[in-house]
Each structure stands twice: as C-alpha cells, then as structure tokens.
Coordinates of N, CA and C in Angstrom, one line a residue:
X6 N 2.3 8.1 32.4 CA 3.4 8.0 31.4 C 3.4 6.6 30.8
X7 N 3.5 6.7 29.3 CA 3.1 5.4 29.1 C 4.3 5.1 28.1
X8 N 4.6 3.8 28.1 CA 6.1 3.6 26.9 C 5.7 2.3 26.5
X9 N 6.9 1.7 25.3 CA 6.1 0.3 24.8 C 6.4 -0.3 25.3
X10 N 7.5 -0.7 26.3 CA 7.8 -1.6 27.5 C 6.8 -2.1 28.2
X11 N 6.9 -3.8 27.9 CA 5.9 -4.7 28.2 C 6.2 -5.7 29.0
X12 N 5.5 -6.3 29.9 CA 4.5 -5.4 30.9 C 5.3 -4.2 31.5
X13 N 4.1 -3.5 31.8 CA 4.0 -2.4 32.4 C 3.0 -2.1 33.6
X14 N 3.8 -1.7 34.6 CA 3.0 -1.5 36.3 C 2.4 0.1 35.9
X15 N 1.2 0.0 36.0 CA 0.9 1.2 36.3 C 0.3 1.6 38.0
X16 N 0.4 2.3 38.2 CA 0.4 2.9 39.6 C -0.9 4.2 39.4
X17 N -1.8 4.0 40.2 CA -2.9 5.4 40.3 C -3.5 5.6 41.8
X18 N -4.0 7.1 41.8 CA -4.3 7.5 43.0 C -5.2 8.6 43.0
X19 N -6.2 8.7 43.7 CA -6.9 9.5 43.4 C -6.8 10.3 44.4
X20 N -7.1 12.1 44.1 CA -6.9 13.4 44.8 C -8.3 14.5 44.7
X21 N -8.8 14.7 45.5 CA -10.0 15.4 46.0 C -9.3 16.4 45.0
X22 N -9.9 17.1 44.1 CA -9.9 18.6 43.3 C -10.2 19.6 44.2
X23 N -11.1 19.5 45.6 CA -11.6 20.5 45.8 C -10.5 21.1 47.6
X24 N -9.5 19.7 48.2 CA -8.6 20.4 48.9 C -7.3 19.4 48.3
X25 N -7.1 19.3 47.5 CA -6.2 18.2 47.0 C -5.9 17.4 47.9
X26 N -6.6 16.7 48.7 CA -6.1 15.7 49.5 C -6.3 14.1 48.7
X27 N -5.0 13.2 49.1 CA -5.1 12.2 48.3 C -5.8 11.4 49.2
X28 N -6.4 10.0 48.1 CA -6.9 9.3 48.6 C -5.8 8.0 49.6
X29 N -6.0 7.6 50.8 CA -5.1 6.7 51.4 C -4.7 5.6 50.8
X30 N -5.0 5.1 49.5 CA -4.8 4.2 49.0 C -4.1 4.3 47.5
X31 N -3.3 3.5 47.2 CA -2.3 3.3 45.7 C -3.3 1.8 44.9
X32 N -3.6 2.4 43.8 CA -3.8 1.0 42.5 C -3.2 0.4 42.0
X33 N -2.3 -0.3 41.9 CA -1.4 -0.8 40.5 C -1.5 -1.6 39.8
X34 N -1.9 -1.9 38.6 CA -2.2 -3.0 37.6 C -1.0 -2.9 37.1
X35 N -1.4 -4.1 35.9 CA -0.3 -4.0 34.8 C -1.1 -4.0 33.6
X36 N -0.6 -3.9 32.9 CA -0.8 -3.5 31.2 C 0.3 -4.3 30.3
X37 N -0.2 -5.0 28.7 CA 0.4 -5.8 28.4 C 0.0 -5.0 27.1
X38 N 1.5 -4.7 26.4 CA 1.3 -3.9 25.0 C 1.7 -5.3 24.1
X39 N 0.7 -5.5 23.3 CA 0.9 -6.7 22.2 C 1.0 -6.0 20.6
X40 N 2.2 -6.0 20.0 CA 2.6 -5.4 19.0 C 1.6 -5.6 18.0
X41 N 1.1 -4.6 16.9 CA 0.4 -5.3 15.7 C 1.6 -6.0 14.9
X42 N 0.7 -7.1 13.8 CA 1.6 -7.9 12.9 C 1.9 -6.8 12.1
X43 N 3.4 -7.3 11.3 CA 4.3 -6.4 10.7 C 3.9 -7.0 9.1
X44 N 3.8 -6.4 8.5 CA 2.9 -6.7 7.4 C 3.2 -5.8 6.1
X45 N 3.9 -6.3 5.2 CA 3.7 -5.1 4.2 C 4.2 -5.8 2.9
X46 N 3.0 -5.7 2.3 CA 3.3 -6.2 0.6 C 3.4 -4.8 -0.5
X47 N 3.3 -4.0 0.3 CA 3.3 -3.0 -1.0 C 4.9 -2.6 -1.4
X48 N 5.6 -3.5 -1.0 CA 6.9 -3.4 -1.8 C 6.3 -4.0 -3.2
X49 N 5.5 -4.6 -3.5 CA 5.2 -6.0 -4.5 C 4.1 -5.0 -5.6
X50 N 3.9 -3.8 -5.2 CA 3.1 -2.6 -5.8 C 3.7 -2.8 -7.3
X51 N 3.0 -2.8 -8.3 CA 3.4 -3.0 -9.6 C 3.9 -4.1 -10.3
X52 N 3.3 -5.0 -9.4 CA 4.2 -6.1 -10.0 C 3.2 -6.3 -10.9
X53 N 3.7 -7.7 -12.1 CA 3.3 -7.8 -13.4 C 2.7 -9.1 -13.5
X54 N 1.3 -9.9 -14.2 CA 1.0 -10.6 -14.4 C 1.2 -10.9 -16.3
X55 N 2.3 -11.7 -16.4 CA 2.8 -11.6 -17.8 C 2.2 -12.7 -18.9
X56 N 1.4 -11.9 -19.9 CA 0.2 -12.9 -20.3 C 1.2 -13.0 -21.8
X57 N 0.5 -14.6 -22.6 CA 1.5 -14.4 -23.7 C 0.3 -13.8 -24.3
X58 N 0.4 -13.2 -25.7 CA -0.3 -12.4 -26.1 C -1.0 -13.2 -27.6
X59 N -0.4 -14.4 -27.9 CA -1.8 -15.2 -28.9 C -2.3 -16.2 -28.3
X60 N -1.8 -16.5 -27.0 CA -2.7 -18.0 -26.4 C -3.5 -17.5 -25.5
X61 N -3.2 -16.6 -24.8 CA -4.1 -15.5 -23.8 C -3.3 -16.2 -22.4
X62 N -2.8 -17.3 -22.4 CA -2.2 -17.7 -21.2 C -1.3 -17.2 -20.5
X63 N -1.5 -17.4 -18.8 CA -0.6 -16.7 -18.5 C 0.8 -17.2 -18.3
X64 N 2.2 -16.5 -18.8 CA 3.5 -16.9 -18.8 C 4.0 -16.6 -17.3
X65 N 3.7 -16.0 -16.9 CA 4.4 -15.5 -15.1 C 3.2 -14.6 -14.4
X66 N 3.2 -15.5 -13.0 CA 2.5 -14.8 -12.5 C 3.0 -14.4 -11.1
X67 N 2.8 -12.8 -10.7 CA 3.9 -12.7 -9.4 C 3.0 -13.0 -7.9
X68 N 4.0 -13.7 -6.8 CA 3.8 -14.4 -5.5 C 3.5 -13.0 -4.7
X69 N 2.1 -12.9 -4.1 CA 1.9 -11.9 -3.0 C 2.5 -12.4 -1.6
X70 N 3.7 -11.8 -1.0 CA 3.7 -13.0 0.0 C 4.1 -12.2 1.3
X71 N 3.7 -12.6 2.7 CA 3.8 -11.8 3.9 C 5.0 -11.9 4.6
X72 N 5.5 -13.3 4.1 CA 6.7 -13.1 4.9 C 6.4 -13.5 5.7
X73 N 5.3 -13.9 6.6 CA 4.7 -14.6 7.9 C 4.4 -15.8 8.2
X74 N 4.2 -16.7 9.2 CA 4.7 -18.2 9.1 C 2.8 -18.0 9.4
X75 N 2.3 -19.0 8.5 CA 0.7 -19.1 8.8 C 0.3 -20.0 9.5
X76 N 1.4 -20.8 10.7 CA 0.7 -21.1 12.3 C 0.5 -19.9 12.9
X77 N 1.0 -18.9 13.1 CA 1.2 -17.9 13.5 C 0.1 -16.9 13.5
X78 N -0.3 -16.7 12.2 CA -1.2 -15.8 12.3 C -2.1 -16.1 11.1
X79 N -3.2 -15.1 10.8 CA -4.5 -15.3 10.5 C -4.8 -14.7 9.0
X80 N -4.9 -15.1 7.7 CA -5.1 -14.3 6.8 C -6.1 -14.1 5.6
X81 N -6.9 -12.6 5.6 CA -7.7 -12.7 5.1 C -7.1 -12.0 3.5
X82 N -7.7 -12.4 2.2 CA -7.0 -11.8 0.9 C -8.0 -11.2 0.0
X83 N -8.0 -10.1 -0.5 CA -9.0 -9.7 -1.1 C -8.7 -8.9 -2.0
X84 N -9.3 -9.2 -3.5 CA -8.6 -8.6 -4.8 C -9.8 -7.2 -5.0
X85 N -9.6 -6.3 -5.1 CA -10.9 -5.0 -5.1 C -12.1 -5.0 -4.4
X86 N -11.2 -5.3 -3.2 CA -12.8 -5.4 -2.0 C -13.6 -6.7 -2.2
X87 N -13.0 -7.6 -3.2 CA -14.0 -8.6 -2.7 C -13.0 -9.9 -2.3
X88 N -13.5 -10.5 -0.7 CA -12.7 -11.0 -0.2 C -12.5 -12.7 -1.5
X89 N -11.3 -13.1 -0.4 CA -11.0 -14.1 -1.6 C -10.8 -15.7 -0.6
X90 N -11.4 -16.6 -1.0 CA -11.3 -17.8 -0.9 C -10.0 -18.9 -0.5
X91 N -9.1 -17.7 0.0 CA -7.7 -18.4 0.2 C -7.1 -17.5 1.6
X92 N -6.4 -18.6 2.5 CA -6.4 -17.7 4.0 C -4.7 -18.1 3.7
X93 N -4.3 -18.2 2.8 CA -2.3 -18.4 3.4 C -1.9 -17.5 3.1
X94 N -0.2 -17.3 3.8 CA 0.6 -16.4 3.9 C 1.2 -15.8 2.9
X95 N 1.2 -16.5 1.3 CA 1.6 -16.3 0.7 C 0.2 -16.5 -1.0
X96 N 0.0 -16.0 -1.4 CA -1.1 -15.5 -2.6 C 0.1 -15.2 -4.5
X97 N -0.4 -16.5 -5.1 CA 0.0 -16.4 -6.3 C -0.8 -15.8 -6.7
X98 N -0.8 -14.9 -7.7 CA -2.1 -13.8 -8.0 C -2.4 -14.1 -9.7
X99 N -3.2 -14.6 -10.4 CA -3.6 -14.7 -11.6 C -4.4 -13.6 -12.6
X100 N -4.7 -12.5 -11.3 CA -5.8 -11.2 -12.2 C -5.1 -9.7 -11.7
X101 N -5.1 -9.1 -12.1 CA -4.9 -8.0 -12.1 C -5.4 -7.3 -11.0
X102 N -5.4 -6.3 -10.9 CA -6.1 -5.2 -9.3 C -5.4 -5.2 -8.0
X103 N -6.2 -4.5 -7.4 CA -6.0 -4.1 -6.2 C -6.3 -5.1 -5.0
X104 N -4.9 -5.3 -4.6 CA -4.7 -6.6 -3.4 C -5.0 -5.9 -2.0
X105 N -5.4 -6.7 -1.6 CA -5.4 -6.0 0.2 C -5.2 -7.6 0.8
X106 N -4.2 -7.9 1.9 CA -4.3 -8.3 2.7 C -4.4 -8.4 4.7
X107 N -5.0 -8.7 4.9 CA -5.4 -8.6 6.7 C -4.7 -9.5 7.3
X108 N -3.9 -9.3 8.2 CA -3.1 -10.7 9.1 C -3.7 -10.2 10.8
X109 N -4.1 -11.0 11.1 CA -4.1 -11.4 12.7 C -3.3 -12.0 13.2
X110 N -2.8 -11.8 14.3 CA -1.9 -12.6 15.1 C -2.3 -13.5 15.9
X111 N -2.7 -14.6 15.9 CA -2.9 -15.8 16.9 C -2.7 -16.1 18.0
X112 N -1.6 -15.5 18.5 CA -1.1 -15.5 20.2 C -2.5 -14.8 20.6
X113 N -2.8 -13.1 20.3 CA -3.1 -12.5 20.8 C -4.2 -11.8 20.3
X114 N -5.1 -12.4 19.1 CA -6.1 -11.7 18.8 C -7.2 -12.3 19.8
X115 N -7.6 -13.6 20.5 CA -8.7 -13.5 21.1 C -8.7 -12.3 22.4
X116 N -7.7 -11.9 22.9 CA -7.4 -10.8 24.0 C -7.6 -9.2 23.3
X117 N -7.1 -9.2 21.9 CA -6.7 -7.7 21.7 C -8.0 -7.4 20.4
X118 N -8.0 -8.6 19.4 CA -8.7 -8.5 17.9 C -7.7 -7.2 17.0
X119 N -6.6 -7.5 17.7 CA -5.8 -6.5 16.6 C -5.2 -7.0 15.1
X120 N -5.6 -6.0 14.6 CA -4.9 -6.8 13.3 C -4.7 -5.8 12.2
X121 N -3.6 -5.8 11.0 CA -3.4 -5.1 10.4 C -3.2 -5.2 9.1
X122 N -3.5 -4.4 8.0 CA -3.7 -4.4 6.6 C -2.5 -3.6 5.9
X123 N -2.5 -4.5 4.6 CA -1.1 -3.8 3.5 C -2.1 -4.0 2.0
X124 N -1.4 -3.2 0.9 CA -1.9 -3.0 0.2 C -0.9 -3.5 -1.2
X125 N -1.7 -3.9 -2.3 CA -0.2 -3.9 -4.0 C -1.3 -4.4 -5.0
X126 N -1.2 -3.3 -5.9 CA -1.8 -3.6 -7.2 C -1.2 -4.5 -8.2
X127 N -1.3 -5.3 -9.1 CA -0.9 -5.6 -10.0 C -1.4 -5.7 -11.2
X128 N -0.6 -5.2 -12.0 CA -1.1 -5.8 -13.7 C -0.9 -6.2 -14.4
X129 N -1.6 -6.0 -15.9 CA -1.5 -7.2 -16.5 C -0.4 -7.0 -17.4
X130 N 0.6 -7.3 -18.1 CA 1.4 -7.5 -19.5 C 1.1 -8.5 -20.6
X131 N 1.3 -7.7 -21.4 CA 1.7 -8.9 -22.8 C 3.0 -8.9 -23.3
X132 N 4.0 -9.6 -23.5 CA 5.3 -9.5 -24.4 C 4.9 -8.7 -25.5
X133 N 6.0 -7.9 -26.1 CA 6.5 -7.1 -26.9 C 6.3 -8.1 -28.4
X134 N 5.6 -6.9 -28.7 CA 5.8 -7.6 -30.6 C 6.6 -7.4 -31.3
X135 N 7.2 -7.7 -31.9 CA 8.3 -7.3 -33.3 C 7.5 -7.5 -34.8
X136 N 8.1 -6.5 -35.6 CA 7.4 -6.6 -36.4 C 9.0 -6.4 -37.6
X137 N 8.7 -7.6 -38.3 CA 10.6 -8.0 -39.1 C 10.1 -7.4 -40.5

C-alpha cells in the first residue's frame, strides 16, 4: 500500500508459494516521496510580443515567469527546442514561439533527478492602423 505520506515505513516478508510458509523474518525500510516542482507557465499561452509597426521595435514584451525562487531550483529555457542561454526563474521573451521551460529542484535532484516541464507560446503584434 503506498500513499504520499512522507516518510513512509514499509514493512515486507517473504512466503514460500509452494506451502505458504512465511519467512521468520520482517524488512522494513523507509521510503522518501519528494514532490516534483510545481511549475506552470502555460497560463502565459498567448501572450503578445507588441512590436511598433514603422520602427520595427519592440513596444512590450511579456515576462515568462515560474513563480519560483531561483536558490531553489534549477532552470533550463528553450524557445522551439533550441535551448537558451539564460537559467532564471523568470524569462523576458523578445521572439515569438514556442517556450518550454524545465525546473529542477535543488534540495533533491542529486537523490531523485526529478524534474518537470511547462509549456506557452507567444506572438508577435503590431498596433492597429487607422486610416483618417
């Protein structure tokens, strides 16, 4: 029986299949359930990189950000599969596409190597023309 209650004693015993006689002796370890990082930028799915449309520059650009304190954990950023040159918790984004970021948790990645991915595309805008 396993639950997410941490630590956890587990108890084992082994029994002959062939007269079910148990073995005279009990195991018990423990087991340590270490949560993955909580991680999710795809609320940030659609956001807009707002370019002015005769200087080509950009007027607003929107903040990818985890929400996670970066003593803490570990982060890799990468705009369409190709990783990116910047490990913080938080990613001003200048181009358009498809974000992915990876966070590891630092307590516990040398023990577990767990770690978990979110996803948010963004694109591009130009302000609205009028035409008087």
């Amino acid at each position: 029986f396993f639950t997410s209650e941490s630590p956890q004693t587990i108890y084992a015993e082994v029994v002959n299949t062939d007269n079910e006689c148990p073995s005279s002796t009990q195991v018990t370890f423990e087991i340590t359930v270490n949560p993955l990082p909580l991680v999710d930028i795809s609320n940030m799915d659609g956001s807009v990189i707002c370019i002015d449309r005769e200087t080509g520059e950009i007027v607003s650009a929107p903040t990818l950000d985890t929400g996670l304190n970066a003593n803490d954990y570990e982060f890799e950023w990468f705009l369409d599969g190709e990783e990116l040159a910047f490990t913080g918790s938080a990613l001003t984004v200048e181009e358009s596409g498809l974000y992915e970021v990876i966070v590891v948790d630092l307590a516990t990645s040398n023990s577990t190597e767990c770690e978990r991915s979110s996803f948010a595309e963004v694109i591009e805008s130009s302000g609205v023309e009028f035409d008087v």
